[in-house]
XYZ file of C-alpha atoms in Angstrom:
719
model
C -47.675 -168.776 -24.597
C -48.342 -166.895 -27.933
C -49.094 -163.392 -25.854
C -46.119 -164.225 -23.449
C -43.681 -164.456 -26.842
C -45.662 -161.537 -28.512
C -44.609 -159.428 -25.386
C -41.244 -160.383 -24.839
C -40.310 -159.436 -28.588
C -42.274 -156.061 -28.316
C -39.746 -155.421 -25.267
C -36.824 -156.480 -26.958
C -36.248 -152.725 -28.734
C -36.836 -151.424 -25.709
C -34.147 -153.131 -24.066
C -31.880 -152.592 -26.967
C -32.567 -149.003 -26.460
C -31.810 -148.889 -22.507
C -29.026 -150.854 -23.363
C -27.843 -148.710 -25.697
C -28.082 -145.429 -24.093
C -25.442 -146.534 -21.442
C -22.939 -147.572 -23.899
C -19.831 -145.514 -23.859
C -16.075 -145.767 -25.743
C -14.518 -144.172 -22.890
C -15.072 -145.436 -19.288
C -12.458 -142.627 -17.854
C -14.567 -139.274 -17.087
C -14.350 -136.323 -19.398
C -12.939 -133.587 -17.793
C -9.311 -135.716 -16.885
C -6.648 -133.656 -17.610
C -8.199 -130.178 -17.219
C -7.035 -127.932 -14.614
C -8.985 -128.040 -11.459
C -11.750 -125.255 -10.825
C -12.399 -125.857 -14.420
C -16.065 -125.452 -15.476
C -17.136 -128.712 -16.866
C -18.074 -128.990 -20.644
C -22.032 -129.713 -21.369
C -21.871 -133.019 -22.060
C -24.463 -135.016 -24.608
C -23.850 -138.477 -24.744
C -27.716 -140.063 -25.114
C -27.250 -142.063 -28.315
C -29.903 -141.757 -31.052
C -31.924 -144.268 -33.127
C -31.322 -143.925 -36.249
C -34.821 -143.763 -38.146
C -34.200 -143.915 -42.147
C -37.577 -142.269 -42.540
C -37.011 -139.246 -40.429
C -37.299 -135.866 -42.675
C -33.370 -134.648 -42.402
C -34.451 -131.432 -43.785
C -32.615 -129.541 -46.635
C -29.390 -130.665 -47.365
C -26.858 -129.695 -44.602
C -24.728 -127.911 -47.367
C -25.057 -127.573 -51.262
C -24.369 -131.011 -52.695
C -22.339 -131.429 -55.792
C -23.710 -133.428 -58.916
C -22.992 -137.044 -58.963
C -19.101 -137.921 -60.074
C -18.001 -138.434 -63.522
C -19.088 -142.104 -64.599
C -16.129 -143.853 -65.883
C -16.665 -146.844 -68.494
C -15.189 -150.279 -66.868
C -11.922 -151.259 -68.213
C -12.140 -153.571 -71.549
C -12.463 -156.704 -70.543
C -9.620 -159.623 -71.483
C -7.246 -161.949 -69.882
C -6.534 -161.009 -65.593
C -2.811 -160.198 -65.316
C -1.189 -161.469 -62.175
C 0.224 -159.526 -60.135
C 3.383 -160.068 -57.616
C 3.361 -157.071 -55.421
C 6.218 -156.564 -52.986
C 9.210 -158.047 -55.037
C 12.567 -157.372 -52.873
C 15.165 -155.925 -55.575
C 18.969 -157.168 -55.087
C 22.136 -156.254 -56.463
C 23.541 -159.820 -58.057
C 26.416 -159.391 -59.585
C 30.569 -157.779 -57.774
C 33.377 -157.353 -59.697
C 36.786 -157.268 -57.927
C 38.646 -154.961 -58.991
C 42.523 -156.038 -58.958
C 45.782 -154.055 -59.350
C 47.243 -154.769 -62.932
C 50.581 -154.378 -62.169
C 53.103 -154.524 -59.598
C 53.489 -151.244 -57.358
C 52.647 -148.886 -54.329
C 49.318 -147.611 -53.779
C 49.774 -144.062 -53.746
C 45.972 -142.866 -54.069
C 42.677 -144.665 -52.772
C 40.719 -141.715 -54.803
C 39.136 -140.790 -58.025
C 40.612 -137.493 -60.058
C 38.176 -134.538 -60.134
C 37.351 -132.906 -63.321
C 37.867 -129.484 -64.187
C 35.681 -126.601 -65.237
C 36.717 -123.782 -67.898
C 36.629 -121.507 -65.225
C 39.646 -123.118 -63.414
C 37.425 -124.666 -60.683
C 37.910 -128.336 -60.238
C 34.696 -130.361 -59.374
C 33.365 -133.980 -58.535
C 29.326 -134.638 -58.569
C 28.410 -137.286 -56.189
C 25.288 -139.767 -56.892
C 22.729 -137.507 -55.325
C 24.228 -134.346 -57.063
C 25.871 -132.769 -54.274
C 28.916 -131.130 -55.787
C 32.373 -131.229 -54.473
C 34.571 -128.542 -55.725
C 38.048 -127.349 -55.464
C 39.307 -123.776 -55.983
C 43.235 -123.947 -56.510
C 43.221 -119.437 -56.196
C 41.425 -120.061 -52.892
C 43.142 -123.619 -51.823
C 44.443 -122.898 -47.982
C 46.977 -126.016 -47.579
C 46.723 -126.036 -44.015
C 42.950 -126.369 -43.810
C 42.374 -129.008 -46.825
C 38.847 -130.783 -47.359
C 38.285 -133.930 -45.759
C 37.551 -135.624 -48.490
C 40.179 -134.359 -51.139
C 43.670 -135.402 -51.814
C 47.000 -135.108 -53.492
C 49.311 -137.312 -55.441
C 52.701 -137.130 -52.998
C 54.639 -136.735 -55.995
C 52.818 -133.287 -56.754
C 53.222 -132.125 -53.552
C 57.111 -132.719 -53.077
C 57.179 -131.329 -56.987
C 55.545 -128.712 -56.790
C 55.750 -127.941 -53.306
C 56.196 -124.014 -53.425
C 52.797 -123.941 -56.219
C 49.993 -125.974 -54.383
C 47.389 -124.257 -57.134
C 48.810 -126.343 -59.459
C 48.450 -129.818 -57.626
C 45.628 -131.677 -59.295
C 43.148 -132.710 -56.792
C 41.393 -136.118 -56.085
C 38.126 -137.073 -54.446
C 38.766 -140.083 -51.565
C 36.780 -142.873 -52.259
C 34.874 -144.924 -49.090
C 32.932 -147.760 -48.924
C 29.066 -146.629 -49.878
C 30.116 -144.655 -52.437
C 28.905 -145.227 -55.955
C 31.010 -145.197 -58.758
C 30.808 -145.409 -62.891
C 31.864 -147.397 -65.383
C 35.801 -146.752 -66.240
C 36.327 -144.215 -63.351
C 39.481 -143.456 -62.068
C 39.374 -145.823 -58.607
C 42.988 -146.043 -56.948
C 46.494 -144.344 -58.371
C 49.958 -146.445 -58.414
C 52.852 -145.156 -58.267
C 54.174 -144.357 -61.856
C 57.128 -142.753 -61.424
C 59.333 -145.359 -63.434
C 56.464 -144.796 -65.973
C 56.224 -141.308 -66.182
C 60.288 -141.387 -66.401
C 60.056 -143.233 -69.381
C 57.026 -141.495 -71.014
C 58.783 -138.217 -70.592
C 62.198 -139.927 -72.315
C 59.989 -140.998 -75.069
C 57.895 -138.094 -75.317
C 62.114 -136.052 -75.562
C 63.228 -138.519 -77.975
C 60.500 -138.271 -80.301
C 60.552 -134.547 -80.660
C 64.563 -134.691 -81.109
C 63.735 -137.517 -83.948
C 61.425 -135.141 -85.354
C 63.146 -132.127 -85.078
C 65.826 -134.468 -87.322
C 63.954 -135.405 -89.704
C 62.926 -132.000 -90.358
C 66.565 -131.375 -91.128
C 67.393 -134.316 -93.079
C 64.307 -133.474 -95.495
C 65.699 -129.906 -95.526
C 68.792 -131.313 -96.796
C 67.782 -133.368 -99.363
C 65.413 -131.017 -100.672
C 68.267 -128.293 -101.028
C 70.821 -130.793 -102.200
C 68.574 -131.647 -104.969
C 68.207 -128.353 -105.755
C 71.917 -127.597 -106.098
C 71.955 -131.024 -108.089
C 69.379 -129.495 -110.632
C 71.294 -126.883 -111.467
C 74.251 -129.190 -113.040
C 71.808 -130.686 -115.542
C 73.021 -129.134 -118.792
C 76.044 -127.254 -117.938
C 78.515 -129.914 -116.617
C 81.243 -127.703 -118.667
C 80.659 -125.209 -115.506
C 81.330 -127.730 -112.873
C 84.245 -129.944 -111.911
C 83.486 -133.625 -111.547
C 84.405 -133.790 -107.925
C 81.981 -131.081 -106.983
C 79.053 -133.394 -108.371
C 80.597 -136.388 -106.436
C 80.181 -134.244 -103.431
C 76.870 -132.998 -103.740
C 75.775 -136.669 -104.372
C 77.758 -137.969 -101.320
C 75.708 -135.278 -99.355
C 72.435 -135.863 -100.637
C 73.117 -139.959 -99.509
C 73.948 -138.881 -95.777
C 70.815 -136.308 -95.906
C 68.695 -139.268 -97.242
C 70.252 -141.614 -94.579
C 69.770 -139.179 -91.909
C 66.143 -139.066 -92.405
C 65.955 -143.242 -92.668
C 67.720 -143.319 -89.001
C 65.693 -139.960 -87.887
C 62.204 -141.974 -88.879
C 63.547 -145.093 -87.594
C 64.575 -143.642 -84.409
C 60.958 -142.162 -83.945
C 59.253 -145.051 -84.781
C 60.673 -146.616 -82.000
C 60.148 -144.035 -79.900
C 56.846 -143.738 -80.760
C 56.505 -147.309 -79.664
C 58.150 -146.889 -76.173
C 55.732 -143.939 -75.814
C 52.697 -146.116 -76.577
C 53.636 -148.864 -74.352
C 54.430 -146.060 -71.646
C 51.142 -144.581 -72.132
C 49.346 -148.561 -71.736
C 51.594 -149.124 -68.701
C 50.454 -145.398 -67.178
C 47.024 -146.702 -67.744
C 47.762 -149.566 -65.533
C 48.573 -147.749 -62.774
C 45.542 -146.427 -62.910
C 42.762 -148.827 -61.299
C 39.509 -148.634 -62.594
C 36.075 -149.935 -62.415
C 34.452 -152.107 -64.745
C 30.427 -151.429 -64.213
C 28.547 -149.115 -62.907
C 28.057 -150.253 -58.939
C 28.685 -149.437 -55.449
C 32.349 -149.558 -53.303
C 31.170 -152.211 -51.065
C 34.990 -153.184 -49.604
C 38.412 -151.318 -49.935
C 40.765 -154.004 -49.509
C 44.185 -152.075 -49.207
C 45.138 -148.620 -48.006
C 47.729 -146.158 -49.550
C 51.245 -146.864 -48.870
C 50.799 -150.462 -49.441
C 52.262 -152.166 -51.988
C 50.228 -154.354 -54.238
C 51.096 -157.212 -56.835
C 49.404 -158.188 -60.339
C 45.837 -159.552 -59.286
C 45.604 -158.198 -55.730
C 41.900 -157.334 -54.635
C 42.070 -153.560 -54.109
C 38.119 -152.975 -54.439
C 35.044 -155.175 -54.416
C 31.928 -153.227 -56.723
C 28.438 -154.205 -56.291
C 27.527 -153.750 -59.524
C 24.399 -152.058 -60.515
C 23.478 -152.560 -63.985
C 21.235 -155.395 -63.519
C 19.324 -156.272 -61.069
C 17.166 -159.708 -59.746
C 13.810 -159.555 -58.462
C 11.774 -162.044 -56.071
C 8.524 -162.149 -55.009
C 6.056 -165.021 -53.835
C 3.144 -165.528 -56.161
C 0.412 -167.948 -54.644
C 0.772 -171.462 -55.772
C -2.127 -172.034 -57.784
C -0.738 -169.856 -60.352
C 2.467 -172.014 -60.749
C 1.487 -173.269 -64.301
C 0.910 -169.723 -65.316
C 4.290 -168.522 -65.350
C 7.225 -169.940 -67.490
C 10.964 -169.167 -67.455
C 12.125 -166.589 -70.175
C 8.623 -164.993 -70.142
C 8.421 -160.943 -70.289
C 7.088 -159.232 -67.678
C 6.249 -155.631 -66.786
C 8.339 -154.266 -63.585
C 6.725 -151.208 -61.747
C 9.523 -150.100 -59.061
C 8.676 -148.309 -55.688
C 11.934 -146.730 -54.890
C 12.049 -145.878 -51.178
C 13.128 -142.270 -49.986
C 13.453 -140.188 -46.965
C 11.568 -137.239 -46.247
C 12.463 -133.373 -47.377
C 11.405 -132.235 -44.024
C 11.577 -133.335 -40.769
C 10.818 -131.712 -37.010
C 10.514 -133.217 -33.268
C 8.671 -130.685 -32.137
C 6.394 -132.852 -30.295
C 7.153 -134.537 -27.100
C 4.571 -137.406 -27.639
C 2.516 -138.974 -30.020
C 1.299 -136.612 -32.990
C -2.369 -138.008 -32.881
C -3.975 -135.756 -35.581
C -2.294 -133.534 -38.743
C -4.138 -131.204 -41.351
C -2.775 -128.584 -43.437
C -4.502 -125.196 -43.659
C -6.824 -124.233 -47.095
C -4.659 -120.622 -47.439
C -3.865 -120.847 -51.054
C -0.986 -118.248 -51.106
C 0.945 -119.947 -47.357
C -0.722 -123.348 -46.777
C 0.225 -123.893 -43.207
C 0.772 -127.306 -41.364
C -1.178 -128.107 -38.254
C 0.369 -131.063 -36.045
C -2.041 -132.282 -32.697
C -0.135 -134.037 -30.278
C -0.810 -136.034 -27.180
C 1.350 -133.167 -25.178
C -1.792 -130.555 -24.897
C -0.018 -128.819 -28.182
C -1.534 -127.962 -31.473
C 1.541 -126.627 -33.166
C 1.115 -124.157 -36.813
C 4.034 -124.414 -38.853
C 5.381 -123.540 -42.015
C 6.814 -126.284 -44.485
C 8.519 -123.485 -46.519
C 9.603 -126.704 -48.745
C 11.983 -124.047 -50.621
C 13.546 -122.734 -47.556
C 12.388 -119.485 -48.553
C 13.781 -116.338 -46.624
C 11.788 -114.495 -44.466
C 9.010 -117.193 -43.544
C 8.891 -118.169 -39.932
C 10.891 -121.230 -38.779
C 9.660 -122.185 -35.408
C 5.993 -123.568 -34.992
C 2.894 -121.607 -32.977
C 1.473 -123.368 -30.367
C -2.400 -123.236 -30.284
C -2.965 -123.989 -26.502
C -5.075 -126.460 -25.312
C -5.689 -127.734 -21.548
C -5.422 -131.497 -22.251
C -3.861 -134.064 -25.104
C -5.294 -133.154 -28.686
C -6.268 -136.170 -30.440
C -7.202 -134.867 -34.047
C -7.314 -131.843 -35.962
C -9.132 -130.736 -39.413
C -8.820 -127.218 -41.684
C -11.548 -125.575 -43.866
C -10.475 -126.435 -47.617
C -9.340 -123.708 -50.212
C -11.577 -121.604 -51.432
C -13.978 -121.186 -48.280
C -14.791 -118.259 -46.532
C -12.180 -118.255 -43.916
C -9.119 -120.651 -42.706
C -10.026 -122.339 -39.954
C -8.597 -125.193 -37.735
C -10.891 -127.436 -35.563
C -9.483 -129.155 -32.879
C -10.681 -132.117 -31.014
C -9.068 -133.118 -27.063
C -9.373 -135.385 -24.614
C -11.923 -132.924 -22.420
C -14.780 -134.174 -25.190
C -14.483 -130.328 -26.050
C -14.248 -128.768 -29.896
C -12.176 -125.924 -30.335
C -12.248 -123.793 -33.583
C -9.234 -121.376 -34.425
C -9.254 -118.694 -37.135
C -5.490 -119.456 -38.307
C -6.464 -117.251 -41.968
C -3.010 -114.782 -40.564
C 0.014 -117.096 -40.563
C 1.889 -113.787 -39.186
C -0.544 -113.527 -36.460
C -1.920 -117.171 -35.139
C -4.449 -116.762 -32.080
C -3.382 -117.828 -28.416
C -6.923 -118.874 -27.590
C -9.655 -120.231 -30.049
C -12.210 -117.668 -31.902
C -14.992 -120.276 -30.499
C -15.440 -122.940 -27.738
C -18.641 -124.436 -27.831
C -20.257 -125.175 -24.762
C -21.702 -128.846 -25.700
C -19.507 -131.159 -25.298
C -18.815 -135.083 -26.037
C -18.464 -137.690 -22.883
C -15.013 -138.861 -24.193
C -12.250 -138.335 -26.059
C -13.005 -136.497 -29.366
C -10.809 -138.798 -31.228
C -11.616 -137.639 -35.453
C -12.886 -134.641 -37.330
C -13.709 -133.824 -40.453
C -15.335 -130.425 -42.117
C -17.400 -130.269 -45.311
C -16.237 -128.990 -48.641
C -17.737 -125.663 -47.963
C -15.854 -125.146 -44.707
C -19.066 -123.656 -42.654
C -19.998 -127.423 -40.955
C -17.652 -130.070 -39.096
C -18.409 -133.791 -37.885
C -16.788 -134.614 -34.575
C -16.388 -138.664 -33.646
C -15.736 -139.344 -29.576
C -16.671 -143.134 -28.878
C -19.931 -144.325 -30.594
C -20.822 -140.352 -30.743
C -20.624 -138.143 -34.235
C -21.814 -134.474 -33.572
C -22.470 -132.355 -36.313
C -21.469 -128.531 -35.931
C -21.726 -125.294 -37.534
C -18.446 -123.607 -37.121
C -19.220 -119.847 -38.262
C -21.857 -119.940 -35.092
C -19.792 -122.278 -33.066
C -23.021 -125.031 -31.836
C -23.633 -128.167 -31.604
C -26.332 -128.783 -34.672
C -27.072 -132.256 -33.751
C -26.168 -136.238 -32.928
C -26.399 -138.529 -35.406
C -28.473 -141.877 -34.256
C -26.326 -144.456 -32.756
C -25.908 -147.043 -35.913
C -22.234 -148.420 -35.304
C -21.854 -151.243 -32.542
C -18.489 -149.832 -31.822
C -16.150 -146.833 -31.622
C -16.125 -144.772 -34.969
C -12.301 -144.724 -36.042
C -13.048 -142.051 -38.879
C -14.966 -139.429 -40.907
C -15.493 -137.867 -44.201
C -17.712 -136.098 -45.842
C -18.333 -136.504 -49.780
C -18.987 -133.117 -52.188
C -22.714 -134.933 -52.785
C -23.543 -133.623 -48.857
C -23.241 -137.123 -47.521
C -20.987 -138.543 -44.250
C -18.594 -141.491 -44.352
C -18.283 -143.313 -41.057
C -15.649 -146.016 -40.409
C -16.097 -148.126 -37.380
C -14.442 -150.736 -35.289
C -17.611 -152.625 -35.774
C -15.941 -153.536 -38.931
C -18.518 -151.299 -41.169
C -18.697 -148.371 -42.814
C -21.985 -146.312 -43.516
C -22.934 -144.112 -45.683
C -25.066 -140.814 -44.061
C -27.154 -138.684 -45.753
C -26.850 -135.022 -43.980
C -29.178 -132.592 -43.509
C -30.187 -129.571 -42.331
C -31.854 -130.730 -38.815
C -30.799 -134.814 -39.031
C -29.158 -137.551 -40.727
C -30.053 -140.971 -41.644
C -28.127 -143.914 -42.904
C -28.301 -144.555 -46.366
C -25.806 -147.461 -46.967
C -24.079 -149.924 -45.198
C -21.105 -151.121 -46.376
C -19.394 -154.514 -43.861
C -17.777 -157.521 -43.755
C -14.416 -155.319 -43.273
C -11.509 -157.583 -42.012
C -8.296 -155.415 -42.030
C -6.652 -153.231 -39.547
C -7.253 -149.715 -40.814
C -8.554 -147.238 -38.917
C -8.770 -144.263 -41.006
C -10.281 -145.097 -44.653
C -10.847 -141.997 -47.491
C -13.283 -140.959 -49.270
C -12.106 -140.025 -52.860
C -12.579 -136.114 -53.369
C -15.153 -136.652 -56.158
C -16.956 -138.523 -53.795
C -17.076 -141.698 -56.191
C -14.671 -144.332 -54.209
C -14.379 -145.211 -50.522
C -11.586 -147.031 -49.379
C -12.301 -150.386 -47.991
C -9.824 -152.959 -45.821
C -10.980 -156.245 -47.294
C -8.360 -158.030 -45.488
C -4.906 -157.160 -43.875
C -3.377 -157.646 -47.297
C -5.940 -155.819 -49.589
C -8.320 -152.261 -49.689
C -10.624 -152.413 -52.518
C -11.704 -148.858 -54.197
C -15.568 -149.306 -53.359
C -17.957 -147.078 -55.619
C -20.654 -145.716 -53.261
C -23.601 -145.391 -55.302
C -24.241 -149.181 -55.483
C -21.427 -150.606 -52.907
C -19.485 -152.651 -55.799
C -15.572 -153.308 -55.845
C -14.188 -150.973 -58.872
C -10.240 -151.683 -57.556
C -7.627 -153.080 -55.182
C -4.832 -152.292 -53.744
C -2.636 -155.414 -52.810
C 0.177 -156.670 -50.692
C 1.325 -160.236 -50.974
C 2.598 -162.170 -47.857
C 2.678 -162.199 -44.152
C 5.026 -159.369 -43.428
C 3.309 -156.710 -45.720
C 0.021 -155.864 -44.078
C -2.141 -152.580 -44.652
C -2.706 -150.415 -40.851
C -3.626 -147.571 -39.458
C -5.284 -145.428 -42.434
C -5.193 -145.279 -46.017
C -6.940 -142.209 -47.412
C -6.840 -140.264 -50.894
C -4.824 -137.683 -52.540
C -6.225 -134.396 -53.787
C -6.989 -134.429 -57.537
C -3.897 -133.418 -59.177
C -4.186 -133.814 -62.741
C -0.692 -133.878 -65.653
C -0.418 -131.594 -67.456
C -3.049 -131.543 -70.533
C -4.925 -133.976 -68.990
C -8.087 -133.554 -67.401
C -8.714 -134.542 -63.652
C -11.080 -137.181 -64.705
C -8.705 -138.915 -66.634
C -6.058 -138.773 -64.403
C -5.483 -141.911 -61.327
C -6.869 -141.652 -57.943
C -4.250 -141.038 -55.402
C -3.810 -142.774 -52.222
C -1.195 -143.163 -49.682
C -1.265 -146.607 -47.292
C 0.503 -147.056 -44.140
C 2.156 -150.630 -43.254
C 1.820 -152.270 -40.274
C 4.336 -154.355 -38.365
C 7.018 -156.601 -40.487
C 9.000 -155.244 -44.029
C 6.114 -151.726 -43.865
C 6.846 -151.061 -40.487
C 7.284 -147.169 -40.884
C 6.461 -146.739 -44.139
C 3.933 -145.531 -46.418
C 3.067 -146.764 -49.895
C 1.802 -144.610 -52.511
C -0.761 -145.769 -54.873
C -2.382 -144.769 -58.779
C -5.512 -146.291 -59.236
C -7.379 -146.428 -61.907
C -11.038 -144.371 -61.896
C -12.355 -147.215 -64.176
C -11.184 -149.808 -62.117
C -8.244 -152.535 -61.923
C -5.316 -152.530 -59.792
C -3.875 -149.672 -58.396
C -0.236 -149.377 -58.759
C 2.757 -148.823 -56.101
C 4.714 -145.552 -57.454
C 6.526 -144.288 -54.761
C 7.538 -145.604 -50.845
C 8.462 -143.479 -48.300
C 10.194 -144.636 -44.863
C 10.322 -142.678 -41.839
C 13.533 -142.457 -40.077
C 13.661 -145.093 -37.643
C 11.111 -146.826 -39.259
C 9.169 -145.451 -36.482
C 4.752 -145.977 -36.415
C 2.930 -143.831 -38.728
C -0.266 -142.145 -36.762
C -1.602 -139.568 -38.670
C -1.233 -138.262 -42.875
C -2.408 -135.023 -44.639
C -1.980 -134.052 -48.273
C -1.699 -130.396 -49.334
C -4.722 -129.384 -50.893
C -3.137 -127.479 -53.110
C -1.637 -128.227 -56.734
C 0.795 -125.395 -56.657
C 2.493 -126.871 -53.693
C 2.121 -130.465 -53.101
C 3.194 -132.001 -49.841
C 2.272 -134.979 -47.414
C 3.016 -134.329 -44.022
C 3.127 -137.355 -41.762
C 2.787 -137.866 -38.051
C 4.440 -140.481 -36.225
C 4.077 -142.232 -32.643
C 7.576 -140.829 -31.355
C 6.380 -137.207 -31.785
C 8.065 -136.148 -35.242
C 6.272 -135.062 -38.319
C 7.508 -135.638 -41.579
C 7.112 -133.970 -45.020
C 7.570 -135.884 -48.362
C 7.159 -134.554 -52.098
C 4.799 -136.705 -53.780
C 5.087 -138.548 -57.248
C 3.758 -136.210 -60.308
C 3.912 -138.728 -62.991
C 2.692 -141.884 -63.454
C 4.121 -145.164 -62.471
C 8.075 -146.424 -64.351
C 6.687 -149.482 -66.338
C 10.489 -151.503 -67.088
C 10.499 -155.016 -68.314
C 12.055 -157.769 -67.298
C 12.396 -161.409 -67.837
C 11.434 -164.386 -65.327
C 14.640 -166.453 -64.985
C 13.237 -169.044 -62.014
C 10.224 -170.077 -60.698
C 11.169 -172.302 -57.456
C 8.692 -174.006 -55.520
C 9.772 -174.151 -52.097
C 6.308 -173.357 -49.925
C 3.203 -175.079 -49.432
C 1.129 -171.620 -50.001
C 3.654 -169.371 -52.511
C 5.845 -170.375 -55.321
C 9.045 -167.577 -55.583
C 9.700 -166.031 -59.084
C 12.774 -165.311 -60.081
C 12.925 -161.932 -62.474
C 16.004 -160.177 -63.946
C 16.064 -156.770 -65.803
C 18.786 -154.126 -66.646
C 19.215 -151.116 -64.188
C 21.043 -149.017 -66.525
C 19.340 -145.335 -66.070
C 16.808 -146.879 -63.843
C 18.709 -146.763 -60.538
C 16.473 -149.159 -58.650
C 18.581 -149.626 -55.097
C 19.233 -152.445 -53.179
C 16.511 -153.818 -50.793
C 13.780 -151.774 -52.694
C 10.488 -153.076 -53.318
C 8.886 -153.318 -56.968
C 5.533 -155.095 -58.359
C 5.619 -157.675 -61.095
C 2.718 -157.684 -63.895
C 3.012 -161.440 -65.369
C 0.557 -161.252 -68.668
C -0.329 -165.449 -68.002
C -0.037 -168.262 -70.334
C -3.870 -169.010 -70.786
């Protein structure tokens, strides 16, 4: 019995090795999609067994020193984090007429510049202008209107018409901004009459004052010379003085009354201008020009943006540590649309990368339609830049692409296709991109190449297909060796570190850290127990951290040296899961700040639910702790995100993303630290056995949070 058990134990490794040799991710033939008659690639799918004692030779490339050590965050009371709080505009203002009258304009007056041109500046920075010298009444601007009275009274002088910008629902307005003009013909007449009376009275006062002055001067001549003037002349002058003084009093009274009437007319004129009393957004326009309104009747409804309410879910066990009226910190994540979008691919974009060319970075997007398009993001819309993409033609769907980083000897793009082949393209010259690969190695994977990574010096690449990983010499265009078969399921991402390591992520829910040499590689560390749904997990540019999907709502920053968790990115709630990818951005240091003191920049993609079609941009402290969401990018139509890449150039920062719809989108990532604002807890509602709803209110003046946007609330809890 003992001999039989021993024999059985000895046989297990042999049987296991035999079983592993036949394991593949994709049962489809490697040449599916290739034209008939094409030479088949040399498939090398034998799976190697890792031997940690094997001599891997010299490092595959010159390793960098270990990443800078960071002192851990100072101990203290741990903050309570409430992520993904929903921002809501709560207050609405009903804008009503103050007087009875007919509405002439639902519009706001434009502002006249010193050069005579009128302008209206929209909330997004767009400026609408009206130049009277070039105005053609037969071709007016669709959003510019004029007062009907001006058009009637000045019909022969349209250059004198005062322009108004027509308001619509959704427009942003400011406190005290004119929103509508009522017919003020009668008030204008009273105002003009009062002004004329004031002018006439002012002239009467001037004349009476002069008369009083001259009469008194004449009477002064009588003093001491009564024998030279008759008594009658003296009485006549006295009567004249009295009349002048009476006229002066009457004119003063008249001008006082005219001033009162003028001021009343000004007030009435002001009341014929309907104004907003808050900064806000036009939600409803209840009336139209030409309609009659009574005092108190609604014309507009304005959604106030001056104050916002935030609501988020907090785990129920923290209920007793959050109190009403408690001050909290708010970190907003304002959603934004892409600055550039293209729909050049007919099918899903499976891979995307940015070239390392310092003066002219290009994007390479790989699609399942068999195209690998090279295109210029041209964020500044500079003249003379190629507007259309150039295709690097492939006979099969292209599933991945990677580019050599800045500072390498040549700018290469490495693509992997459904035929298992790797193709190396020279994209050094943006003006003359190739029609055929510079090198196409004869060796090939036995199934679709799903991921490719290029090492920091740009001389070597790693590709994954199922459970296979091959190491390639890009200069020679040949395969060096295959990694041992250490994963139990397909590999979903690869990442080199500057320390000559390769990190592989697999569907078997593990990460493996490989020491890669010139001849072989072996596993130095396994990090297991992943429970999330993120396929692509990135490594920090300094090689110090790897992203680890702890579960669907939490991504850890794990120290590659010891496997310890140093920080987290967290989403809370059933509809805010991480999915698809979580990658580091390049190291963009803030001005006058060393790189090692700036936070890590990370982008994550969302799955189904509130984060579908969205990306979250995070800043995570290098010393460890909680990461802060600093921006949220939303794809048009909320189509699913498949891949993402940062520009490696600090002088031209951008993030480019591919989608399931075949579209590509470009964003400019935020450069500065996350905004930190202050709010106050107003309510804590326990309506769910798992969560409590925390409500926070804060001022939105000079902040600009959007309705239904997201923010993170940080609570310094009660002990």
